[in-house]
CSV table of C-alpha atoms and ligand atoms in Angstrom, one decimal:
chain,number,residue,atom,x,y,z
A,1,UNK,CA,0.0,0.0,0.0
A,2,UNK,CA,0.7,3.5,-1.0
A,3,UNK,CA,2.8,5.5,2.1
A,4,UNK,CA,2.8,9.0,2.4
A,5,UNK,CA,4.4,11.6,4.4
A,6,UNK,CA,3.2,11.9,7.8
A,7,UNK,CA,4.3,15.8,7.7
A,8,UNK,CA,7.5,17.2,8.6
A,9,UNK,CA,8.3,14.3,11.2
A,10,UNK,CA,9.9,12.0,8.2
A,11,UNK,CA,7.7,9.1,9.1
A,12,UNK,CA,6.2,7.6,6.0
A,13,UNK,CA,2.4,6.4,7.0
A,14,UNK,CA,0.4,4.2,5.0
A,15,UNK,CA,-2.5,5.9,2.9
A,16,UNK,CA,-5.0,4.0,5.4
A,17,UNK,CA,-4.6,3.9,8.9
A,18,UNK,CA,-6.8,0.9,11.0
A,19,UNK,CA,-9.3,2.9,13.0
A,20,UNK,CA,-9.7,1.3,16.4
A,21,UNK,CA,-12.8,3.0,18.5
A,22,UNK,CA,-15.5,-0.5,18.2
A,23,UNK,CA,-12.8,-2.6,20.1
A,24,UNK,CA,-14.1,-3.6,23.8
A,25,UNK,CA,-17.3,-2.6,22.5
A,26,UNK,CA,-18.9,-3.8,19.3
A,27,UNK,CA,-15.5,-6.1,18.9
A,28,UNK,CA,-13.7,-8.7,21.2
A,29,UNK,CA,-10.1,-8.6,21.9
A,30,UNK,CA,-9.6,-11.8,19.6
A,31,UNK,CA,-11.7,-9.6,16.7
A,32,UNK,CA,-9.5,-6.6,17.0
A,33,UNK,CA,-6.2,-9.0,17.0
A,34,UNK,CA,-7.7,-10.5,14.0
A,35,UNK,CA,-8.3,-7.3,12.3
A,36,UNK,CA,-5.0,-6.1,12.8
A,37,UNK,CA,-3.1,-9.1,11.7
A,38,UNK,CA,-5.4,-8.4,8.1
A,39,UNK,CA,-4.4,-4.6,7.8
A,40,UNK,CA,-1.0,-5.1,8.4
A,41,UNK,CA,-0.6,-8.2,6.2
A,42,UNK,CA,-2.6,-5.9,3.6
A,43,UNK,CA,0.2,-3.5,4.1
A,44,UNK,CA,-1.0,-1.3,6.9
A,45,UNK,CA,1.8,0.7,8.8
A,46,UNK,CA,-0.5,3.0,10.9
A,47,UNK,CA,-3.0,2.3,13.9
A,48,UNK,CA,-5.3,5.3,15.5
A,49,UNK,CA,-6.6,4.5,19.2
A,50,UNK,CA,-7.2,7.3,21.9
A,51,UNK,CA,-7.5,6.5,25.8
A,52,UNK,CA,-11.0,7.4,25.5
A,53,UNK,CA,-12.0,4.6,23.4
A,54,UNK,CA,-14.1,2.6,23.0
A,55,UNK,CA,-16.9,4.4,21.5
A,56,UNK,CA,-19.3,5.1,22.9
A,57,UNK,CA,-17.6,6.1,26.3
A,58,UNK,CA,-18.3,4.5,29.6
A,59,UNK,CA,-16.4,4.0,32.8
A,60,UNK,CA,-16.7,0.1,32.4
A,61,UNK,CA,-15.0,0.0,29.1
A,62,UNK,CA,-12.5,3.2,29.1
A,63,UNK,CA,-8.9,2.0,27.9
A,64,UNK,CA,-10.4,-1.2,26.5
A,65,UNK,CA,-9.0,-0.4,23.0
A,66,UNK,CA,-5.6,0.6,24.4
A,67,UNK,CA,-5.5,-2.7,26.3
A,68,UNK,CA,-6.5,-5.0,23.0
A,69,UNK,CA,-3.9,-2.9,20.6
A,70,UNK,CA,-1.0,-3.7,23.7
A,71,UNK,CA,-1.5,-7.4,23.6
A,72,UNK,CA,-1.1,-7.8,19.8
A,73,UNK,CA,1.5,-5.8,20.2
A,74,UNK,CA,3.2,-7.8,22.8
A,75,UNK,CA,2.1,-11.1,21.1
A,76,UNK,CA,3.2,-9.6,17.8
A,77,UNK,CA,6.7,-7.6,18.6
A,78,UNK,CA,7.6,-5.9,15.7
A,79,UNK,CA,5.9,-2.7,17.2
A,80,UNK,CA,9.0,-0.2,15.7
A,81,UNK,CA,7.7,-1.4,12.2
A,82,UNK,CA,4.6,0.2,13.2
A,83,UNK,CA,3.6,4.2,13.8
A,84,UNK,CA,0.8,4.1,16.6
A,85,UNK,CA,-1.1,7.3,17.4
A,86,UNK,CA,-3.7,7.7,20.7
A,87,UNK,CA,-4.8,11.0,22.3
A,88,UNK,CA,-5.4,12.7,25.2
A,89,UNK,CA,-8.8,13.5,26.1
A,90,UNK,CA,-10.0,17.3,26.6
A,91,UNK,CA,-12.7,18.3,28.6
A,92,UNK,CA,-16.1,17.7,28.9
A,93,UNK,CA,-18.1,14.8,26.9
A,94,UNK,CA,-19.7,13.7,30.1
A,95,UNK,CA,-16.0,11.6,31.2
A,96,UNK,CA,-16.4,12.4,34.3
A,97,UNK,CA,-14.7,8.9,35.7
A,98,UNK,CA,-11.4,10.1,33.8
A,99,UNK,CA,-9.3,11.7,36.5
A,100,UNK,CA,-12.3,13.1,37.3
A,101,UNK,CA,-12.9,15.1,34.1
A,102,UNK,CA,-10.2,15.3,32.1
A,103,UNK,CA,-8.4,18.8,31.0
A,104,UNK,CA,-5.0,19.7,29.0
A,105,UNK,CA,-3.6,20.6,31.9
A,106,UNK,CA,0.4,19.3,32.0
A,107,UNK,CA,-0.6,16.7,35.0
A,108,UNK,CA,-3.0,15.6,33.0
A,109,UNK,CA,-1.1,15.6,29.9
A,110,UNK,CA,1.3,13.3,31.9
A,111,UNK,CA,-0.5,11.0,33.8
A,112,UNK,CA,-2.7,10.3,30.3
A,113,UNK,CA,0.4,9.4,28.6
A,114,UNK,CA,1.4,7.3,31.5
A,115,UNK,CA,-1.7,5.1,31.4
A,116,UNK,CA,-1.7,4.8,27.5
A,117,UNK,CA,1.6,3.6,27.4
A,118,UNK,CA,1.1,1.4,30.0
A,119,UNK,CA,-2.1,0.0,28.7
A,120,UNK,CA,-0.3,0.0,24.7
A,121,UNK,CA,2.6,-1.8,26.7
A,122,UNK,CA,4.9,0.3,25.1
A,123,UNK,CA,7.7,3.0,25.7
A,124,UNK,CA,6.9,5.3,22.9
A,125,UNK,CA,4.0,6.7,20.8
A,126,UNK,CA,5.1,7.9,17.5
A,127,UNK,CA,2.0,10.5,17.2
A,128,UNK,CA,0.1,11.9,20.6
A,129,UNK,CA,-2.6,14.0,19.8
A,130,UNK,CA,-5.2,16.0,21.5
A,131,UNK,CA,-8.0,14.6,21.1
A,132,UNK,CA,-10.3,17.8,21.1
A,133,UNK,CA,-9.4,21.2,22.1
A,134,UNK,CA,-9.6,22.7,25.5
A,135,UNK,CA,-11.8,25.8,24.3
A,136,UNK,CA,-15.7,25.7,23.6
A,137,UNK,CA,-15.3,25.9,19.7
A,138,UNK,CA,-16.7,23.9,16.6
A,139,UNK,CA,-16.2,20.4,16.7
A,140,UNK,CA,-18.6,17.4,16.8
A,141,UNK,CA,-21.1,18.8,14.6
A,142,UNK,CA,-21.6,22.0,16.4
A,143,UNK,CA,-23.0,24.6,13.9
A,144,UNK,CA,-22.9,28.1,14.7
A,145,UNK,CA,-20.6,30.3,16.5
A,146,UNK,CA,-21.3,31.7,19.8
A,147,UNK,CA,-18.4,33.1,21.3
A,148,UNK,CA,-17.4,32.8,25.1
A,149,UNK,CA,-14.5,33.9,27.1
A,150,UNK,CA,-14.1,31.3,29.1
A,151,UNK,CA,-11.7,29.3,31.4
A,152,UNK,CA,-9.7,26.9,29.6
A,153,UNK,CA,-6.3,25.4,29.8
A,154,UNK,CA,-3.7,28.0,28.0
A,155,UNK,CA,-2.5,26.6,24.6
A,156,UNK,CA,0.9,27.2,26.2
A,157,UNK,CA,0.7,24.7,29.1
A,158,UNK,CA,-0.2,21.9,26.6
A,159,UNK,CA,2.2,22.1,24.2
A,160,UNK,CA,4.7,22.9,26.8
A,161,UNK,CA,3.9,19.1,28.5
A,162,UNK,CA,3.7,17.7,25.0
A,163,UNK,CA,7.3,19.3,24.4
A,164,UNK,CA,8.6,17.8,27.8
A,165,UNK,CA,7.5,14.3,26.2
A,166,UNK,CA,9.3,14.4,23.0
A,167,UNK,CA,12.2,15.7,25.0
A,168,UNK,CA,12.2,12.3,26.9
A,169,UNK,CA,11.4,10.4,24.1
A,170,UNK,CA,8.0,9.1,24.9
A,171,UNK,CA,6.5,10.3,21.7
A,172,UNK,CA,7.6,11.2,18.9
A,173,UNK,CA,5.4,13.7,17.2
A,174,UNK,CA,2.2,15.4,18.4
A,175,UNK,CA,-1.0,16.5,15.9
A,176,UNK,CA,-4.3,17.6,16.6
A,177,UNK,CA,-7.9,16.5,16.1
A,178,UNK,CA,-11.1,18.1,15.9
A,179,UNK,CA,-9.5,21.8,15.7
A,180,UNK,CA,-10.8,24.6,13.7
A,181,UNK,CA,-8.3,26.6,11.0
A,182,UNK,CA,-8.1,29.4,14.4
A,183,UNK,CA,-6.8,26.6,16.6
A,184,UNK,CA,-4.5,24.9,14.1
A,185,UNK,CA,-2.7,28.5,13.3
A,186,UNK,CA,-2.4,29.7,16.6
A,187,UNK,CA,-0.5,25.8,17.5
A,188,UNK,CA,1.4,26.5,14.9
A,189,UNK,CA,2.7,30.0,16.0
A,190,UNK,CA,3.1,28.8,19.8
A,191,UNK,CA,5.0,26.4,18.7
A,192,UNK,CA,7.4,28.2,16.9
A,193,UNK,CA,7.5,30.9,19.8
A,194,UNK,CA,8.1,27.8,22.1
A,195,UNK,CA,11.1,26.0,19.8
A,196,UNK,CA,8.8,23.3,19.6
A,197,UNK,CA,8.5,21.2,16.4
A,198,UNK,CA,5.3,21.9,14.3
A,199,UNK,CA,2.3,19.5,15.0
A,200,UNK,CA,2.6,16.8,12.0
A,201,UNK,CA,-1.1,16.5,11.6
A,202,UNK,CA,-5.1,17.4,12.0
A,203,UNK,CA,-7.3,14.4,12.7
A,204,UNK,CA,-11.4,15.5,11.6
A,205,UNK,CA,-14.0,14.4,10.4
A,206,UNK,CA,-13.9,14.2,6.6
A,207,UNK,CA,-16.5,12.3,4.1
A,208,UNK,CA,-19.2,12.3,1.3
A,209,UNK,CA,-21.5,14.0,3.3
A,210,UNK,CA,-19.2,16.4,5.4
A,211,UNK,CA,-16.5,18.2,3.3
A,212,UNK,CA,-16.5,21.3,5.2
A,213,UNK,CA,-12.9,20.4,5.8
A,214,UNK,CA,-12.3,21.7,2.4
A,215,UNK,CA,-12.9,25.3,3.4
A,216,UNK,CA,-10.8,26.4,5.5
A,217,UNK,CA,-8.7,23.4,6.9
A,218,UNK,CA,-7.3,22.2,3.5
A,219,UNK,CA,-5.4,25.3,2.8
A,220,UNK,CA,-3.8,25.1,6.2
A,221,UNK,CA,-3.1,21.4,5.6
A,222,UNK,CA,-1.1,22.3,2.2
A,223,UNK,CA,0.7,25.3,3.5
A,224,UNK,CA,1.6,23.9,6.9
A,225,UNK,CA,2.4,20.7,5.3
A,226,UNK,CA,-0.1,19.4,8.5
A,227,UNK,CA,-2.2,17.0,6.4
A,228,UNK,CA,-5.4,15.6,7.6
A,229,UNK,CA,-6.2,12.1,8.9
A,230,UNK,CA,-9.8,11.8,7.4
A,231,UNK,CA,-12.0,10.2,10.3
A,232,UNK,CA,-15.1,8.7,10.2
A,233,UNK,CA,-14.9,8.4,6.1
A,234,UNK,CA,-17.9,6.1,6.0
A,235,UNK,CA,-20.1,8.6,7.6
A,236,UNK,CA,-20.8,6.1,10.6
A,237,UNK,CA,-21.7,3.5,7.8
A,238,UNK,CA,-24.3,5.6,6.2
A,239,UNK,CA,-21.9,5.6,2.7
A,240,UNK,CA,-22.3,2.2,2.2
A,241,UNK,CA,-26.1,2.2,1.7
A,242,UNK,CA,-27.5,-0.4,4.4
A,243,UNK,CA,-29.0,2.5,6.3
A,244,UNK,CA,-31.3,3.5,3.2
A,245,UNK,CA,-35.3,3.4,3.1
A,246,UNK,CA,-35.6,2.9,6.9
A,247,UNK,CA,-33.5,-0.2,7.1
A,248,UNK,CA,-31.9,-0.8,10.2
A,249,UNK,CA,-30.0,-4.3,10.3
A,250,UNK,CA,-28.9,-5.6,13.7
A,251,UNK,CA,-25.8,-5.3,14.4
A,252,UNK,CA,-25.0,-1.7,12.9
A,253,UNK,CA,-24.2,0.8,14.8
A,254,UNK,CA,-26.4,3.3,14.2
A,255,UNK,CA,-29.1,1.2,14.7
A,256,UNK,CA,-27.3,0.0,17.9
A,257,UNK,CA,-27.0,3.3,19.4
A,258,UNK,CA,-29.6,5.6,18.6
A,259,UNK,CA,-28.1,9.0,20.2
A,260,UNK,CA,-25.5,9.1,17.1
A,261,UNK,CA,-27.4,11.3,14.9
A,262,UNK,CA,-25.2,12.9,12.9
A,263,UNK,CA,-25.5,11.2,9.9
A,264,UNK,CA,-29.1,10.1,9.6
A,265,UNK,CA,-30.8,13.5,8.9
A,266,UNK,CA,-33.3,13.2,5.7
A,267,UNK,CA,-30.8,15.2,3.4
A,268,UNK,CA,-27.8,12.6,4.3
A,269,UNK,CA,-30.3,10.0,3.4
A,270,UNK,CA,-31.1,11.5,-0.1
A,271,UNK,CA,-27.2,12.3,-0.6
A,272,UNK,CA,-26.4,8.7,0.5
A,273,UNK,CA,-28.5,7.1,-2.1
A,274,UNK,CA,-27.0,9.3,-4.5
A,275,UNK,CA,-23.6,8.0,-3.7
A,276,UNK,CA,-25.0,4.6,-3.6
A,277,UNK,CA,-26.6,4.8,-7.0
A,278,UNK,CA,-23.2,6.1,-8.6
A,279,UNK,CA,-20.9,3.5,-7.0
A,280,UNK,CA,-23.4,0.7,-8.3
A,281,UNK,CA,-23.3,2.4,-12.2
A,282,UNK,CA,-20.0,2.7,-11.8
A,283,UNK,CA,-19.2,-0.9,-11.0
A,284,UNK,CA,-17.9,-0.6,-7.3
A,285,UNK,CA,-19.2,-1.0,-4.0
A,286,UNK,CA,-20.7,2.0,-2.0
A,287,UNK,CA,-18.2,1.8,0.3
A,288,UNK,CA,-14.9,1.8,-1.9
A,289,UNK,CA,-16.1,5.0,-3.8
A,290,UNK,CA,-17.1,6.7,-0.7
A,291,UNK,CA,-13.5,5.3,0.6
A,292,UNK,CA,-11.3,5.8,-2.1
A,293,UNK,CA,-12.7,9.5,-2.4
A,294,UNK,CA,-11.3,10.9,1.0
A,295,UNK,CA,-8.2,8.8,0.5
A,296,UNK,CA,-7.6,10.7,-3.1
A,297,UNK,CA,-8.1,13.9,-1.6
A,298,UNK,CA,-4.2,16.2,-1.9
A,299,UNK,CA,-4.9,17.0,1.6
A,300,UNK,CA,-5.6,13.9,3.1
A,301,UNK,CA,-2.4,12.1,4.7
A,302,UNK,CA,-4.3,9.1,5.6
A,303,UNK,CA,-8.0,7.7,5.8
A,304,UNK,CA,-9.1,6.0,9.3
A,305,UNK,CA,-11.0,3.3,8.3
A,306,UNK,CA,-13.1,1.5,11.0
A,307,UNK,CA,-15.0,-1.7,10.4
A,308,UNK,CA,-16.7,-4.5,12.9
A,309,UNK,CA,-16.2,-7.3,10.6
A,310,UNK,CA,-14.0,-9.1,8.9
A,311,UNK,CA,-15.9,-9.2,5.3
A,312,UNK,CA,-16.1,-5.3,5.9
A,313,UNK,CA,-12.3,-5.0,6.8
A,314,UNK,CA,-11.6,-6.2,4.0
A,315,UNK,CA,-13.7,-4.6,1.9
A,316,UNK,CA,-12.3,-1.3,2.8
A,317,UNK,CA,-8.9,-2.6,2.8
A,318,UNK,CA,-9.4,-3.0,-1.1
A,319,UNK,CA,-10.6,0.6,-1.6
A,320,UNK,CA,-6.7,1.4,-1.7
A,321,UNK,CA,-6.7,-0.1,-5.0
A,322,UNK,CA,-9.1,1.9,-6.7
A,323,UNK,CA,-8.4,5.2,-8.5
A,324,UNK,CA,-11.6,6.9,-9.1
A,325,UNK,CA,-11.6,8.4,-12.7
A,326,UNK,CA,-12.6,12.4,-13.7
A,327,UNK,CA,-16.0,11.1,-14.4
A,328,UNK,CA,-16.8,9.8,-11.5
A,329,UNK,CA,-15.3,12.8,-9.5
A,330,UNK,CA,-17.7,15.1,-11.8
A,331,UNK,CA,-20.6,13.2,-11.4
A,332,UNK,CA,-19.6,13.5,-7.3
A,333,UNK,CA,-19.1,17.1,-7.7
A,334,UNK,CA,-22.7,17.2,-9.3
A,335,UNK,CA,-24.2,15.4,-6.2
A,336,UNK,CA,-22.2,17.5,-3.8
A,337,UNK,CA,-23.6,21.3,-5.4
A,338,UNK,CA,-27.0,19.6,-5.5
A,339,UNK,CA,-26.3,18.9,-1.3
A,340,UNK,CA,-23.6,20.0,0.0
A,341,UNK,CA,-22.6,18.5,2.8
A,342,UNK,CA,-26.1,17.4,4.5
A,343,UNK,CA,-24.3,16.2,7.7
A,344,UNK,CA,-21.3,18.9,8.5
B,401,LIG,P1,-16.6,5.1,9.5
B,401,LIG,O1,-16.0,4.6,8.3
B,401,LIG,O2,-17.5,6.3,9.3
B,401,LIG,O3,-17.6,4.0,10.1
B,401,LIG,C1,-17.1,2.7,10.3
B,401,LIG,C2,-18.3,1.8,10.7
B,401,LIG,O4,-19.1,1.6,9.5
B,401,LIG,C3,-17.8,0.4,11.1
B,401,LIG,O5,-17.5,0.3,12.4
B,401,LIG,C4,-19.0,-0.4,10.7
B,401,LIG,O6,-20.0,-0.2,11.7
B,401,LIG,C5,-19.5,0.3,9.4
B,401,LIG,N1,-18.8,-0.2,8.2
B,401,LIG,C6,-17.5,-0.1,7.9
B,401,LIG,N2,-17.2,-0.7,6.7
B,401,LIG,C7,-18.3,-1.2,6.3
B,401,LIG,C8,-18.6,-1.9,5.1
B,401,LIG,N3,-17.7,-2.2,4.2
B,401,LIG,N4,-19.9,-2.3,4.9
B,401,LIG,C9,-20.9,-2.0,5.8
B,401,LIG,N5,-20.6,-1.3,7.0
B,401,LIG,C10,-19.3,-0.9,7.2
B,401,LIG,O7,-15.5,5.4,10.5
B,401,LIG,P2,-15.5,5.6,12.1
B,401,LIG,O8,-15.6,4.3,12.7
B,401,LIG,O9,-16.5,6.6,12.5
B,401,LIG,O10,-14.1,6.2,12.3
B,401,LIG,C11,-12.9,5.5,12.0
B,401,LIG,C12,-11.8,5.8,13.0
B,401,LIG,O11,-11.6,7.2,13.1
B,401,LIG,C13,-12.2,5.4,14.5
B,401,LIG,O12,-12.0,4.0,14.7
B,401,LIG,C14,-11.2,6.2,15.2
B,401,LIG,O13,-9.9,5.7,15.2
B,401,LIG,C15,-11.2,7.5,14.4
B,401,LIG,N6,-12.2,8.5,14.9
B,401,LIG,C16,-11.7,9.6,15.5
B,401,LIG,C17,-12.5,10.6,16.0
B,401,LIG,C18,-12.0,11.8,16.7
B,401,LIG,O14,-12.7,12.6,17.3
B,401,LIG,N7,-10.7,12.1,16.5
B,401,LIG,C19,-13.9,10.5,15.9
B,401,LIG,C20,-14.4,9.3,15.2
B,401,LIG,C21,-13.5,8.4,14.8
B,401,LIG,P3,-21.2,-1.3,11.9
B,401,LIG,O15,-20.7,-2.6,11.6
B,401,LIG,O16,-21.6,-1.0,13.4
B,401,LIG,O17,-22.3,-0.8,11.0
């Protein structure tokens, strides 16, 4: 598979990364051990986790992913072959069993670390990120603005505990996630102020029926060379079709847990059927076109591709192969003018 620079840290990344977020809770430990053995046999260099995960969140299960990723690891060795990113939680999101709300603070910043690494059963993560920023801001699907001056953990302190990490060799590079053009440019300037390297990535959400990365974030990815890990590129699952004319099957996770919402709105349903009805005249699966579009993207570094099954691992996994031709990316244009991204 295709590698690609992972910024200015002079890693080389595969152009899909394993998404890890439905291990401990839609998948078992042996499942996510399974699907990792795939990726990587398929040529996969890079694995996303976070301590937060699985998704959704709960006290029971926090640090379940970490745990599963560690004893393949372990069982595996070969972990410097491998670039594994997680991240630190920021505030709020109802975590309140997470030292007892997690902030960016530099204790927390440390002690996060600690436990990941621990849990990862490694010494080093060669990308940290923050998982969401410390100020109110748009991320998760909030629309609008609404500013407010309040209390949060300076930019400063973070990057300064992040900086104290790389000095001791405990990770490599940092990157953020779920950061607006504002947040990203203001790193970018502390960072330089501070001697500390520039962050090597921007993890958000990026898909069919959300491109509002493109205004905005893409320009900073090019210019900062601080590409974007596309998340969530299947739109929860919504891209491949399954969800269409009510249908709910079992074990999807939409249907599983019905407070994710962002994605079933009647205008991503029209959209997704669109998509759908292309991929199927154009002779590949819903999935792969909706996959192999984010992954083809100049500003995408790599595409986080999350699946529950084997069948659909794989699936995915062969989206690397396919190149989609000007046609098809006219006739996606076409559907994206008619609705532009229904679920941003
Ligand atoms: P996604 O591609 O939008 O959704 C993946 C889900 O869609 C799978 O778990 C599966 O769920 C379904 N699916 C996948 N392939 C399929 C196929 N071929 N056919 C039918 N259904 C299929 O990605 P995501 O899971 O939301 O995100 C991927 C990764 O990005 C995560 O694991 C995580 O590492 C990262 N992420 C990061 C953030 C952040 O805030 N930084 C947020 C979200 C995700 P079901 O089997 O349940 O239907």
């Amino acid at each position: 598979m295709q590698q690609r620079p992972l910024g200015r840290s002079g890693l080389n990344v595969s152009k899909l990364c394993l998404g890890t977020m439905t291990w401990g809770e839609q998948n078992s430990e042996a499942e996510a051990h399974r699907q990792l053995d795939m990726a990587v046999a398929y040529g996969i260099n890079f694995i996303d986790t976070a301590e937060m995960y699985p998704v959704p969140p709960k006290a029971e299960t926090q640090g379940l992913t970490e745990t599963y990723l560690g004893s393949w690891l372990a069982a595996r060795g070969k972990r410097d072959d491998l670039i594994i990113a997680s991240k630190v939680a920021g505030p709020g999101n109802g975590l309140t069993y997470l030292r007892d709300g997690p902030e960016l603070t530099a204790a927390h910043v440390h002690q996060a670390l600690d436990e990941s690494l621990q849990r990862l059963q490694t010494d080093y993560l060669d990308l940290y990120q923050i998982h969401w920023p410390s100020r109110s801001t748009n991320f998760f699907g909030r629309l609008g603005y609404v500013h407010q001056e309040e209390e949060s953990t300076p930019l400063e302190e973070t990057l300064g505990a992040l900086q104290e990490e790389i000095q001791k060799g405990r990770i490599r590079h940092y990157g953020l996630s779920n950061e607006t053009p504002w947040g990203t440019m203001k790193v970018l300037a502390l960072a330089e102020k501070m001697g500390l390297p520039a962050p090597v990535s921007i993890q958000n959400p990026y898909n069919l029926l959300n491109r509002t990365y493109e205004v905005g974030m893409a320009e900073v990815s090019h210019r900062e060379n601080c590409g974007l890990l596309a998340y969530s590129p299947l739109a929860f699952g919504v891209l491949t079709g399954k969800y269409l004319h009510g249908q709910r099957p079992e074990h999807g996770r939409i249907t599983l847990y019905s407070r994710f919402t962002r994605y079933t709105s009647d205008l991503a349903e029209k959209a997704a059927a669109q998509y759908v009805a292309l991929a199927k005249d154009s002779g590949m699966t819903p999935a792969q076109l909706a996959l192999a579009f984010v992954t083809q993207q100049a500003f995408v570094t790599s595409n986080i591709i999350g699946a529950t099954t084997e069948e659909q691992l794989e699936e995915n996994l062969k989206s690397s192969e396919v190149v989609l031709s000007e046609e098809i990316l006219a006739e996606i244009e076409a559907i994206h003018k008619r609705i532009p991204n229904p679920c941003p």
